[in-house]
Amino acid sequence: MGHAEFSRDVMANEPNASLSERLAAYLAQLPPPAVVKLASGLEREKLRGTAGLPYATILSGLRPLLAAFRGVRPGMADPVRRFCQPFEDLLSDEQTIDRQRGRIARRVIEPMWMWLETELLPDALPDLAGRIIDHTLKNDRIALDAAVSVLHASAAGAIEAALDEARRDATRRREIEAQLGGETGIEDARAIAAVLSIAPAMLKLQSILPKAVADFDEGQVNLVKELYEDARESSVEAALYVPFVAMARLAESWQILRLARKVAHYRNDMLISRSELAVLGELLLADLDRIARSAEGKRPGHADLDKLLEDVRRFARMSKGFTAEIDLRRHGEWGQRLLGARARLSAALSQEMARFETDLPRALPLHQIGQYGRGGPLRPDLSNAPDPARTARMGTCLRFIRGLAPICDAVGAQSHCNSIRGQITTYLNIYEDRLLDEMRTASGSARMNAEAFIEIAAGFREALGEDRLADVLRRRAGVALQAAS
């Protein structure tokens, strides 16, 4: 795509939106190969000094998409990207980040680079950046690696010196906070300096441990252990970022406990929780607690059930993995925290599912007939067509129950899940039988509504994973319609 064509497409998309919003909407439509190709082309032209495109704006819109890219990303990295490479796995795009170890806000990069460029390394940084660009364009790998190594070491030393000064001088600290975005900016700067101080180890780690590792096997654990122990000889504090980056590269974060076991030489939670890598277990427990708190904070009936199910599945995998890798004592600190998070999540799920049995009659309504009051017989209400919103809501609820069933025991919700599903099944059985009876005599709009409700009931069966019962219902409906003809 040419420059002019790209610009026209961006400007034509949502003319009333801001440029960044239109850009994000446009980029979200691109397939991953196109995103990589576009980023690579922009990076190449930017390094060459080609004018005519807002590189910073476009590349900032691409970065969240590129962050999910697996494998080595092609393209010509500019000096800022080279600067960030050792800690790129730790970057987060979230606007608010719990101040946990091993996370760095992506938004700090631009002010951090400006701080280095204008104050900390005003002479060295422009020269280093120019060398990196020149070596990149010439494809001189040896010279490029040497220049990048100097950049990492120089930046680490300059940031550490500035932060040391800020510890002694409150005025200086306030100045740095203003430049980097407050206290969290200083924390991010401290983490960046620590990672850059062991940049060779971090780059080696990235080369031996690909992204989204499905199984953190014994060989990989040993390699990461060696890198950690080597880095530890230089700095105990900085060495912790080796397992943090390794953890970020695992498809299942709980597998990092294999490294904690290997370093501590124990499986027992009491001993590991007192070891130098206890922070890894603490991070996992904090993640479990965040999932439980998030579920607790949702008003029943207002949660995004697809997102909630995704979180519950993640909680189940993490808690199972945690207990598989570490021998947890039920009354130990870690065991109690895990059980506490599970109990809170279970309570939140129970409250959410309690609404399902009231949502179902709204989607498939029954009403009483005759002069018998509340004890009168019930029959399907065919006076109105199905409500699409209620139907969609109930379908989501049933898919949630189906998805929760295989993991409900792992989150302590088995009893309530089984109870709710039993109540729903009983209601569906009654509704379907009585709806089929109604179809034999219904006519006009009532018959049309009955056919629509049959299809909805069959869809609900499918949402529960009961495809055979859905097929049976449709066949029974066909027989009832023939009898009514």
Short mmCIF file of C-alpha atoms in Angstrom, two decimals:
data_model
loop_
_atom_site.label_atom_id
_atom_site.label_comp_id
_atom_site.label_asym_id
_atom_site.label_seq_id
_atom_site.Cartn_x
_atom_site.Cartn_y
_atom_site.Cartn_z
CA MET A 1 0.00 0.00 0.00
CA GLY A 2 1.36 3.44 -0.94
CA HIS A 3 1.67 6.40 1.41
CA ALA A 4 -1.19 8.32 -0.20
CA GLU A 5 -3.53 5.32 -0.26
CA PHE A 6 -2.81 4.55 3.39
CA SER A 7 -3.42 8.16 4.43
CA ARG A 8 -6.72 8.33 2.49
CA ASP A 9 -7.99 5.12 4.12
CA VAL A 10 -7.11 6.34 7.59
CA MET A 11 -8.78 9.73 7.10
CA ALA A 12 -11.90 8.21 5.54
CA ASN A 13 -12.50 5.95 8.48
CA GLU A 14 -14.82 7.60 11.07
CA PRO A 15 -14.31 11.25 10.01
CA ASN A 16 -15.65 12.57 13.33
CA ALA A 17 -13.19 10.51 15.40
CA SER A 18 -9.71 11.61 16.39
CA LEU A 19 -6.75 10.56 14.27
CA SER A 20 -5.59 8.00 16.85
CA GLU A 21 -9.11 6.51 17.05
CA ARG A 22 -9.42 6.28 13.26
CA LEU A 23 -5.96 4.80 13.06
CA ALA A 24 -6.72 2.16 15.72
CA ALA A 25 -9.96 1.22 13.94
CA TYR A 26 -8.14 0.87 10.63
CA LEU A 27 -5.25 -1.16 12.01
CA ALA A 28 -7.58 -3.52 13.89
CA GLN A 29 -8.93 -4.69 10.52
CA LEU A 30 -5.51 -5.73 9.21
CA PRO A 31 -4.44 -9.38 9.30
CA PRO A 32 -1.23 -10.10 11.29
CA PRO A 33 0.99 -10.52 8.18
CA ALA A 34 -0.12 -7.10 6.93
CA VAL A 35 0.59 -5.53 10.33
CA VAL A 36 4.12 -6.94 10.33
CA LYS A 37 4.71 -5.85 6.73
CA LEU A 38 3.45 -2.33 7.43
CA ALA A 39 5.55 -1.99 10.60
CA SER A 40 8.66 -3.28 8.83
CA GLY A 41 8.19 -0.85 5.95
CA LEU A 42 7.62 2.10 8.24
CA GLU A 43 10.66 1.23 10.35
CA ARG A 44 12.84 0.97 7.25
CA GLU A 45 11.68 4.33 5.85
CA LYS A 46 12.00 6.00 9.24
CA LEU A 47 15.61 4.83 9.59
CA ARG A 48 16.35 6.13 6.10
CA GLY A 49 14.93 9.51 7.08
CA THR A 50 12.09 9.44 4.56
CA ALA A 51 9.66 12.30 5.24
CA GLY A 52 5.90 12.39 4.68
CA LEU A 53 4.37 10.07 7.29
CA PRO A 54 3.62 10.52 11.02
CA TYR A 55 5.81 7.58 12.04
CA ALA A 56 5.35 7.97 15.80
CA THR A 57 1.56 8.04 15.54
CA ILE A 58 1.30 5.04 13.22
CA LEU A 59 3.87 2.89 14.99
CA SER A 60 2.28 3.61 18.38
CA GLY A 61 -0.97 2.29 16.95
CA LEU A 62 0.79 -0.84 15.69
CA ARG A 63 2.63 -1.67 18.91
CA PRO A 64 -0.31 -3.27 20.78
CA LEU A 65 -0.90 -5.52 17.74
CA LEU A 66 2.79 -6.36 17.40
CA ALA A 67 3.01 -7.21 21.11
CA ALA A 68 0.91 -10.31 20.45
CA PHE A 69 3.15 -11.43 17.58
CA ARG A 70 4.83 -14.79 18.19
CA GLY A 71 8.37 -15.46 17.12
CA VAL A 72 11.11 -13.11 15.98
CA ARG A 73 9.51 -10.08 14.38
CA PRO A 74 11.11 -8.99 11.11
CA GLY A 75 11.86 -5.39 10.37
CA MET A 76 14.47 -2.76 11.11
CA ALA A 77 14.32 -1.84 14.77
CA ASP A 78 15.01 1.80 15.54
CA PRO A 79 17.15 2.88 18.54
CA VAL A 80 14.13 3.12 20.86
CA ARG A 81 13.08 -0.43 20.07
CA ARG A 82 16.66 -1.62 20.59
CA PHE A 83 16.65 0.19 23.92
CA CYS A 84 13.44 -1.59 24.97
CA GLN A 85 14.31 -5.08 23.74
CA PRO A 86 15.69 -6.46 27.06
CA PHE A 87 12.46 -5.58 28.90
CA GLU A 88 9.90 -5.77 26.07
CA ASP A 89 8.27 -8.88 27.60
CA LEU A 90 7.48 -6.91 30.76
CA LEU A 91 5.68 -4.03 29.03
CA SER A 92 2.00 -3.51 29.72
CA ASP A 93 -0.53 -1.42 27.81
CA GLU A 94 -2.95 -1.26 30.74
CA GLN A 95 -3.77 2.23 31.92
CA THR A 96 -3.63 1.17 35.56
CA ILE A 97 -1.22 -1.45 36.78
CA ASP A 98 -1.14 -3.00 40.23
CA ARG A 99 2.34 -2.21 41.43
CA GLN A 100 3.52 -5.79 41.28
CA ARG A 101 7.04 -6.82 40.48
CA GLY A 102 7.96 -7.52 36.91
CA ARG A 103 5.62 -5.10 35.14
CA ILE A 104 6.56 -1.92 33.28
CA ALA A 105 4.06 0.54 31.80
CA ARG A 106 4.60 1.00 28.07
CA ARG A 107 3.58 4.64 28.41
CA VAL A 108 6.82 5.40 30.31
CA ILE A 109 9.03 4.66 27.29
CA GLU A 110 8.57 7.98 25.48
CA PRO A 111 9.26 10.21 28.53
CA MET A 112 12.10 7.88 29.55
CA TRP A 113 13.79 8.23 26.16
CA MET A 114 13.29 12.00 26.21
CA TRP A 115 14.79 12.13 29.72
CA LEU A 116 17.86 10.24 28.51
CA GLU A 117 18.12 12.35 25.37
CA THR A 118 17.77 15.77 26.95
CA GLU A 119 19.25 15.35 30.42
CA LEU A 120 20.96 12.08 31.31
CA LEU A 121 22.88 11.34 28.08
CA PRO A 122 22.57 14.52 25.97
CA ASP A 123 25.88 13.97 24.18
CA ALA A 124 26.19 10.19 24.06
CA LEU A 125 22.63 9.21 23.14
CA PRO A 126 22.35 11.05 19.79
CA ASP A 127 25.69 9.59 18.75
CA LEU A 128 24.70 6.06 19.81
CA ALA A 129 21.33 6.36 18.08
CA GLY A 130 23.05 7.50 14.88
CA ARG A 131 25.47 4.58 15.02
CA ILE A 132 22.62 2.10 15.57
CA ILE A 133 20.74 3.47 12.56
CA ASP A 134 23.85 3.40 10.38
CA HIS A 135 24.81 -0.17 11.36
CA THR A 136 21.22 -1.32 10.88
CA LEU A 137 20.98 0.08 7.36
CA LYS A 138 24.37 -1.44 6.48
CA ASN A 139 23.37 -4.76 8.08
CA ASP A 140 26.61 -4.74 10.09
CA ARG A 141 25.53 -7.10 12.85
CA ILE A 142 28.78 -7.07 14.86
CA ALA A 143 28.99 -3.27 15.00
CA LEU A 144 25.26 -3.03 15.70
CA ASP A 145 25.45 -5.42 18.66
CA ALA A 146 28.39 -3.47 20.07
CA ALA A 147 26.54 -0.14 19.79
CA VAL A 148 23.38 -1.57 21.36
CA SER A 149 25.43 -3.04 24.20
CA VAL A 150 26.94 0.38 24.91
CA LEU A 151 23.44 1.94 24.78
CA HIS A 152 22.09 -0.51 27.38
CA ALA A 153 25.04 -0.12 29.73
CA SER A 154 25.13 3.68 29.41
CA ALA A 155 21.39 4.06 29.98
CA ALA A 156 21.42 1.70 32.97
CA GLY A 157 24.25 3.62 34.63
CA ALA A 158 22.70 7.04 33.95
CA ILE A 159 19.25 6.05 35.24
CA GLU A 160 20.67 4.40 38.37
CA ALA A 161 22.78 7.47 39.14
CA ALA A 162 19.78 9.79 38.74
CA LEU A 163 17.60 7.61 40.97
CA ASP A 164 20.34 7.44 43.62
CA GLU A 165 20.44 11.23 43.60
CA ALA A 166 16.65 11.34 43.93
CA ARG A 167 16.82 9.19 47.06
CA ARG A 168 18.93 11.84 48.75
CA ASP A 169 17.26 14.92 47.30
CA ALA A 170 13.48 15.36 47.58
CA THR A 171 13.47 18.22 45.10
CA ARG A 172 15.28 16.11 42.52
CA ARG A 173 12.81 13.29 43.10
CA ARG A 174 9.85 15.57 42.42
CA GLU A 175 11.50 16.72 39.19
CA ILE A 176 11.94 13.15 38.00
CA GLU A 177 8.39 12.26 39.00
CA ALA A 178 7.13 15.16 36.89
CA GLN A 179 9.15 13.93 33.91
CA LEU A 180 8.16 10.26 34.18
CA GLY A 181 4.56 10.45 35.35
CA GLY A 182 4.70 10.27 39.13
CA GLU A 183 5.79 7.62 41.61
CA THR A 184 4.91 4.78 39.25
CA GLY A 185 7.21 6.32 36.65
CA ILE A 186 10.11 6.16 39.10
CA GLU A 187 9.31 2.52 39.86
CA ASP A 188 9.30 1.77 36.15
CA ALA A 189 12.61 3.58 35.71
CA ARG A 190 14.14 1.54 38.51
CA ALA A 191 12.96 -1.69 36.86
CA ILE A 192 14.26 -0.59 33.44
CA ALA A 193 17.68 0.24 34.89
CA ALA A 194 17.86 -3.15 36.61
CA VAL A 195 16.99 -5.02 33.41
CA LEU A 196 19.40 -2.98 31.28
CA SER A 197 22.20 -3.68 33.77
CA ILE A 198 21.94 -7.39 32.85
CA ALA A 199 20.88 -6.86 29.24
CA PRO A 200 23.19 -9.57 27.81
CA ALA A 201 21.52 -12.19 30.01
CA MET A 202 18.05 -10.95 29.02
CA LEU A 203 18.84 -11.07 25.31
CA LYS A 204 20.26 -14.56 25.68
CA LEU A 205 17.13 -15.62 27.53
CA GLN A 206 14.97 -14.36 24.67
CA SER A 207 17.06 -16.37 22.22
CA ILE A 208 16.72 -19.67 24.10
CA LEU A 209 13.12 -19.29 25.29
CA PRO A 210 10.56 -18.48 22.58
CA LYS A 211 7.27 -16.73 23.31
CA ALA A 212 4.25 -18.71 24.48
CA VAL A 213 6.21 -21.80 25.58
CA ALA A 214 3.62 -24.55 26.01
CA ASP A 215 5.77 -26.75 28.25
CA PHE A 216 8.61 -25.31 30.33
CA ASP A 217 10.67 -28.49 30.18
CA GLU A 218 13.65 -29.60 32.24
CA GLY A 219 16.21 -28.44 29.68
CA GLN A 220 14.74 -24.95 29.48
CA VAL A 221 14.45 -24.73 33.26
CA ASN A 222 18.14 -25.56 33.61
CA LEU A 223 19.16 -22.96 31.02
CA VAL A 224 17.12 -20.23 32.74
CA LYS A 225 18.52 -21.32 36.11
CA GLU A 226 22.06 -20.85 34.80
CA LEU A 227 21.25 -17.38 33.47
CA TYR A 228 19.63 -16.45 36.78
CA GLU A 229 22.57 -17.62 38.84
CA ASP A 230 25.06 -15.84 36.56
CA ALA A 231 23.09 -12.60 36.79
CA ARG A 232 22.80 -13.00 40.55
CA GLU A 233 26.56 -12.70 40.88
CA SER A 234 26.29 -9.14 39.55
CA SER A 235 23.06 -8.07 41.27
CA VAL A 236 20.57 -10.02 43.35
CA GLU A 237 17.89 -7.42 42.64
CA ALA A 238 18.43 -7.32 38.88
CA ALA A 239 18.69 -11.12 38.63
CA LEU A 240 15.01 -11.46 39.60
CA TYR A 241 14.07 -10.04 36.20
CA VAL A 242 15.40 -13.20 34.55
CA PRO A 243 12.54 -15.32 35.95
CA PHE A 244 10.11 -12.42 35.43
CA VAL A 245 10.86 -12.40 31.69
CA ALA A 246 10.83 -16.21 31.57
CA MET A 247 7.42 -16.17 33.25
CA ALA A 248 6.11 -13.71 30.66
CA ARG A 249 7.18 -16.12 27.89
CA LEU A 250 5.25 -19.10 29.27
CA ALA A 251 1.80 -19.96 27.93
CA GLU A 252 0.94 -21.06 31.49
CA SER A 253 2.52 -18.73 34.02
CA TRP A 254 2.34 -21.25 36.88
CA GLN A 255 5.05 -23.34 35.20
CA ILE A 256 7.61 -20.81 36.44
CA LEU A 257 7.32 -22.62 39.78
CA ARG A 258 9.46 -25.33 38.20
CA LEU A 259 12.31 -22.84 38.25
CA ALA A 260 11.57 -21.88 41.86
CA ARG A 261 11.70 -25.57 42.81
CA LYS A 262 14.93 -26.09 40.91
CA VAL A 263 16.65 -23.12 42.58
CA ALA A 264 15.32 -23.87 46.08
CA HIS A 265 15.80 -27.67 45.79
CA TYR A 266 12.44 -28.15 47.54
CA ARG A 267 8.78 -28.77 46.68
CA ASN A 268 7.46 -27.76 50.08
CA ASP A 269 5.63 -24.43 50.10
CA MET A 270 6.96 -23.47 53.53
CA LEU A 271 10.55 -23.68 52.30
CA ILE A 272 9.94 -22.20 48.85
CA SER A 273 7.99 -19.29 50.34
CA ARG A 274 11.14 -18.38 52.27
CA SER A 275 13.48 -18.77 49.31
CA GLU A 276 14.91 -16.06 47.06
CA LEU A 277 12.30 -16.86 44.36
CA ALA A 278 9.31 -16.76 46.69
CA VAL A 279 8.21 -13.68 44.73
CA LEU A 280 7.17 -15.98 41.85
CA GLY A 281 4.62 -17.74 44.03
CA GLU A 282 3.50 -14.39 45.40
CA LEU A 283 2.88 -13.10 41.87
CA LEU A 284 0.74 -16.13 41.01
CA LEU A 285 -1.27 -15.85 44.20
CA ALA A 286 -1.78 -12.13 43.56
CA ASP A 287 -3.04 -12.99 40.07
CA LEU A 288 -5.52 -15.50 41.50
CA ASP A 289 -6.66 -12.93 44.04
CA ARG A 290 -7.20 -10.33 41.29
CA ILE A 291 -9.44 -12.73 39.37
CA ALA A 292 -11.48 -13.44 42.51
CA ARG A 293 -11.76 -9.73 43.38
CA SER A 294 -12.80 -8.87 39.84
CA ALA A 295 -15.57 -11.47 39.92
CA GLU A 296 -16.69 -10.24 43.36
CA GLY A 297 -16.89 -6.69 42.07
CA LYS A 298 -19.42 -7.49 39.32
CA ARG A 299 -23.11 -7.01 40.05
CA PRO A 300 -24.97 -10.29 39.44
CA GLY A 301 -26.62 -10.11 36.05
CA HIS A 302 -24.27 -7.40 34.74
CA ALA A 303 -21.07 -9.36 34.19
CA ASP A 304 -19.63 -10.14 30.78
CA LEU A 305 -20.09 -13.90 31.07
CA ASP A 306 -17.72 -14.76 28.23
CA LYS A 307 -14.96 -12.73 29.90
CA LEU A 308 -15.84 -14.15 33.32
CA LEU A 309 -15.63 -17.71 31.97
CA GLU A 310 -12.23 -16.94 30.46
CA ASP A 311 -11.05 -15.66 33.86
CA VAL A 312 -12.47 -18.69 35.68
CA ARG A 313 -10.73 -21.06 33.28
CA ARG A 314 -7.47 -19.21 33.87
CA PHE A 315 -8.00 -19.39 37.64
CA ALA A 316 -8.65 -23.14 37.42
CA ARG A 317 -5.51 -23.77 35.34
CA MET A 318 -3.36 -21.65 37.64
CA SER A 319 -4.66 -23.17 40.89
CA LYS A 320 -4.30 -26.71 39.54
CA GLY A 321 -0.81 -25.95 38.26
CA PHE A 322 0.17 -24.33 41.54
CA THR A 323 -0.85 -27.36 43.57
CA ALA A 324 0.75 -29.73 41.04
CA GLU A 325 4.13 -28.01 41.21
CA ILE A 326 4.23 -27.14 44.92
CA ASP A 327 3.29 -29.26 47.92
CA LEU A 328 0.87 -26.87 49.62
CA ARG A 329 -0.01 -27.25 53.30
CA ARG A 330 -3.70 -26.61 53.81
CA HIS A 331 -3.02 -24.46 56.87
CA GLY A 332 0.11 -22.79 55.49
CA GLU A 333 0.12 -19.18 54.31
CA TRP A 334 0.09 -20.00 50.59
CA GLY A 335 -2.50 -22.74 51.05
CA GLN A 336 -4.79 -20.40 52.96
CA ARG A 337 -4.46 -17.66 50.35
CA LEU A 338 -5.29 -20.09 47.55
CA LEU A 339 -8.31 -21.45 49.42
CA GLY A 340 -9.44 -17.91 50.26
CA ALA A 341 -9.31 -16.80 46.62
CA ARG A 342 -11.16 -19.94 45.55
CA ALA A 343 -13.87 -19.38 48.16
CA ARG A 344 -14.43 -15.77 47.04
CA LEU A 345 -14.59 -16.77 43.40
CA SER A 346 -17.00 -19.60 44.19
CA ALA A 347 -19.29 -17.22 46.10
CA ALA A 348 -19.28 -14.73 43.22
CA LEU A 349 -20.11 -17.49 40.71
CA SER A 350 -22.93 -18.76 42.89
CA GLN A 351 -24.49 -15.30 43.06
CA GLU A 352 -24.17 -14.88 39.30
CA MET A 353 -25.69 -18.27 38.48
CA ALA A 354 -28.55 -17.76 40.93
CA ARG A 355 -30.07 -15.36 38.39
CA PHE A 356 -30.07 -17.94 35.62
CA GLU A 357 -33.14 -19.76 36.89
CA THR A 358 -35.09 -16.48 36.86
CA ASP A 359 -33.76 -15.45 33.44
CA LEU A 360 -34.95 -18.68 31.80
CA PRO A 361 -38.71 -18.08 32.39
CA ARG A 362 -38.30 -14.62 30.89
CA ALA A 363 -36.91 -16.13 27.70
CA LEU A 364 -39.34 -19.08 27.64
CA PRO A 365 -42.39 -17.71 29.52
CA LEU A 366 -45.15 -19.79 31.07
CA HIS A 367 -48.43 -18.39 32.39
CA GLN A 368 -51.15 -19.79 34.61
CA ILE A 369 -54.59 -20.61 33.24
CA GLY A 370 -57.99 -21.21 34.77
CA GLN A 371 -59.44 -20.03 38.07
CA TYR A 372 -56.94 -21.80 40.30
CA GLY A 373 -54.79 -18.85 41.40
CA ARG A 374 -51.13 -19.53 42.00
CA GLY A 375 -51.75 -23.26 41.99
CA GLY A 376 -53.24 -23.31 38.51
CA PRO A 377 -51.75 -25.23 35.58
CA LEU A 378 -49.04 -23.56 33.49
CA ARG A 379 -48.84 -23.32 29.74
CA PRO A 380 -46.46 -21.51 27.39
CA ASP A 381 -47.31 -17.88 26.79
CA LEU A 382 -47.66 -17.57 23.02
CA SER A 383 -49.33 -14.17 23.02
CA ASN A 384 -46.07 -12.43 22.17
CA ALA A 385 -43.12 -13.27 19.96
CA PRO A 386 -39.83 -14.20 21.66
CA ASP A 387 -37.74 -11.35 23.05
CA PRO A 388 -34.39 -11.38 21.20
CA ALA A 389 -32.51 -9.68 24.05
CA ARG A 390 -33.74 -12.16 26.65
CA THR A 391 -33.04 -15.06 24.30
CA ALA A 392 -29.48 -13.90 23.69
CA ARG A 393 -28.90 -13.31 27.40
CA MET A 394 -30.11 -16.79 28.32
CA GLY A 395 -28.06 -18.41 25.57
CA THR A 396 -24.96 -16.77 27.04
CA CYS A 397 -25.92 -18.03 30.51
CA LEU A 398 -26.27 -21.59 29.28
CA ARG A 399 -22.98 -21.51 27.43
CA PHE A 400 -21.42 -20.24 30.63
CA ILE A 401 -22.81 -23.22 32.56
CA ARG A 402 -21.55 -25.60 29.90
CA GLY A 403 -18.08 -24.05 29.94
CA LEU A 404 -17.97 -24.02 33.73
CA ALA A 405 -18.97 -27.67 34.14
CA PRO A 406 -15.53 -29.25 33.49
CA ILE A 407 -13.75 -26.85 35.86
CA CYS A 408 -16.36 -26.08 38.52
CA ASP A 409 -14.74 -28.46 41.01
CA ALA A 410 -11.39 -26.65 40.67
CA VAL A 411 -13.02 -23.37 41.73
CA GLY A 412 -15.29 -24.83 44.41
CA ALA A 413 -18.54 -24.26 42.49
CA GLN A 414 -19.50 -27.85 41.64
CA SER A 415 -22.51 -28.11 43.96
CA HIS A 416 -24.13 -24.86 42.85
CA CYS A 417 -23.33 -25.46 39.18
CA ASN A 418 -24.98 -28.90 39.31
CA SER A 419 -27.98 -27.51 41.20
CA ILE A 420 -28.59 -24.68 38.73
CA ARG A 421 -28.19 -26.97 35.74
CA GLY A 422 -30.65 -29.42 37.29
CA GLN A 423 -33.24 -26.68 37.78
CA ILE A 424 -32.76 -25.44 34.23
CA THR A 425 -33.10 -28.96 32.82
CA THR A 426 -36.33 -29.52 34.79
CA TYR A 427 -37.80 -26.26 33.48
CA LEU A 428 -36.81 -27.05 29.89
CA ASN A 429 -38.38 -30.53 30.13
CA ILE A 430 -41.67 -29.10 31.40
CA TYR A 431 -41.70 -26.19 28.95
CA GLU A 432 -40.94 -28.34 25.92
CA ASP A 433 -43.66 -30.90 26.72
CA ARG A 434 -46.29 -28.22 27.21
CA LEU A 435 -45.15 -26.23 24.19
CA LEU A 436 -45.55 -29.32 22.00
CA ASP A 437 -49.09 -29.74 23.36
CA GLU A 438 -49.87 -26.12 22.48
CA MET A 439 -48.53 -26.54 18.95
CA ARG A 440 -51.14 -29.19 18.19
CA THR A 441 -53.96 -26.67 18.59
CA ALA A 442 -52.31 -23.28 18.02
CA SER A 443 -53.08 -21.22 14.94
CA GLY A 444 -52.20 -17.86 13.44
CA SER A 445 -49.62 -15.78 15.31
CA ALA A 446 -49.69 -18.18 18.27
CA ARG A 447 -48.51 -21.01 16.03
CA MET A 448 -45.76 -18.83 14.54
CA ASN A 449 -44.63 -17.88 18.03
CA ALA A 450 -44.71 -21.53 19.11
CA GLU A 451 -42.42 -22.52 16.24
CA ALA A 452 -40.04 -19.72 17.18
CA PHE A 453 -39.99 -20.83 20.83
CA ILE A 454 -39.30 -24.42 19.76
CA GLU A 455 -36.22 -23.28 17.89
CA ILE A 456 -35.11 -21.20 20.88
CA ALA A 457 -35.54 -24.16 23.24
CA ALA A 458 -33.56 -26.35 20.84
CA GLY A 459 -30.85 -23.68 20.71
CA PHE A 460 -30.73 -23.64 24.50
CA ARG A 461 -30.20 -27.41 24.49
CA GLU A 462 -27.33 -26.96 22.06
CA ALA A 463 -25.86 -24.21 24.23
CA LEU A 464 -25.79 -26.79 27.05
CA GLY A 465 -24.06 -29.28 24.77
CA GLU A 466 -27.20 -31.43 24.43
CA ASP A 467 -27.31 -31.64 20.64
CA ARG A 468 -29.13 -34.98 20.65
CA LEU A 469 -31.97 -33.59 22.78
CA ALA A 470 -32.17 -30.57 20.46
CA ASP A 471 -32.59 -32.87 17.44
CA VAL A 472 -35.25 -34.91 19.26
CA LEU A 473 -37.16 -31.74 20.14
CA ARG A 474 -37.16 -30.54 16.54
CA ARG A 475 -38.42 -33.92 15.31
CA ARG A 476 -41.18 -33.96 17.94
CA ALA A 477 -42.15 -30.43 16.89
CA GLY A 478 -42.40 -31.58 13.27
CA VAL A 479 -44.78 -34.39 14.28
CA ALA A 480 -46.89 -31.98 16.36
CA LEU A 481 -47.19 -29.57 13.45
CA GLN A 482 -48.29 -32.36 11.11
CA ALA A 483 -50.94 -33.42 13.62
CA ALA A 484 -52.24 -29.85 13.78
CA SER A 485 -52.54 -29.55 9.98
#
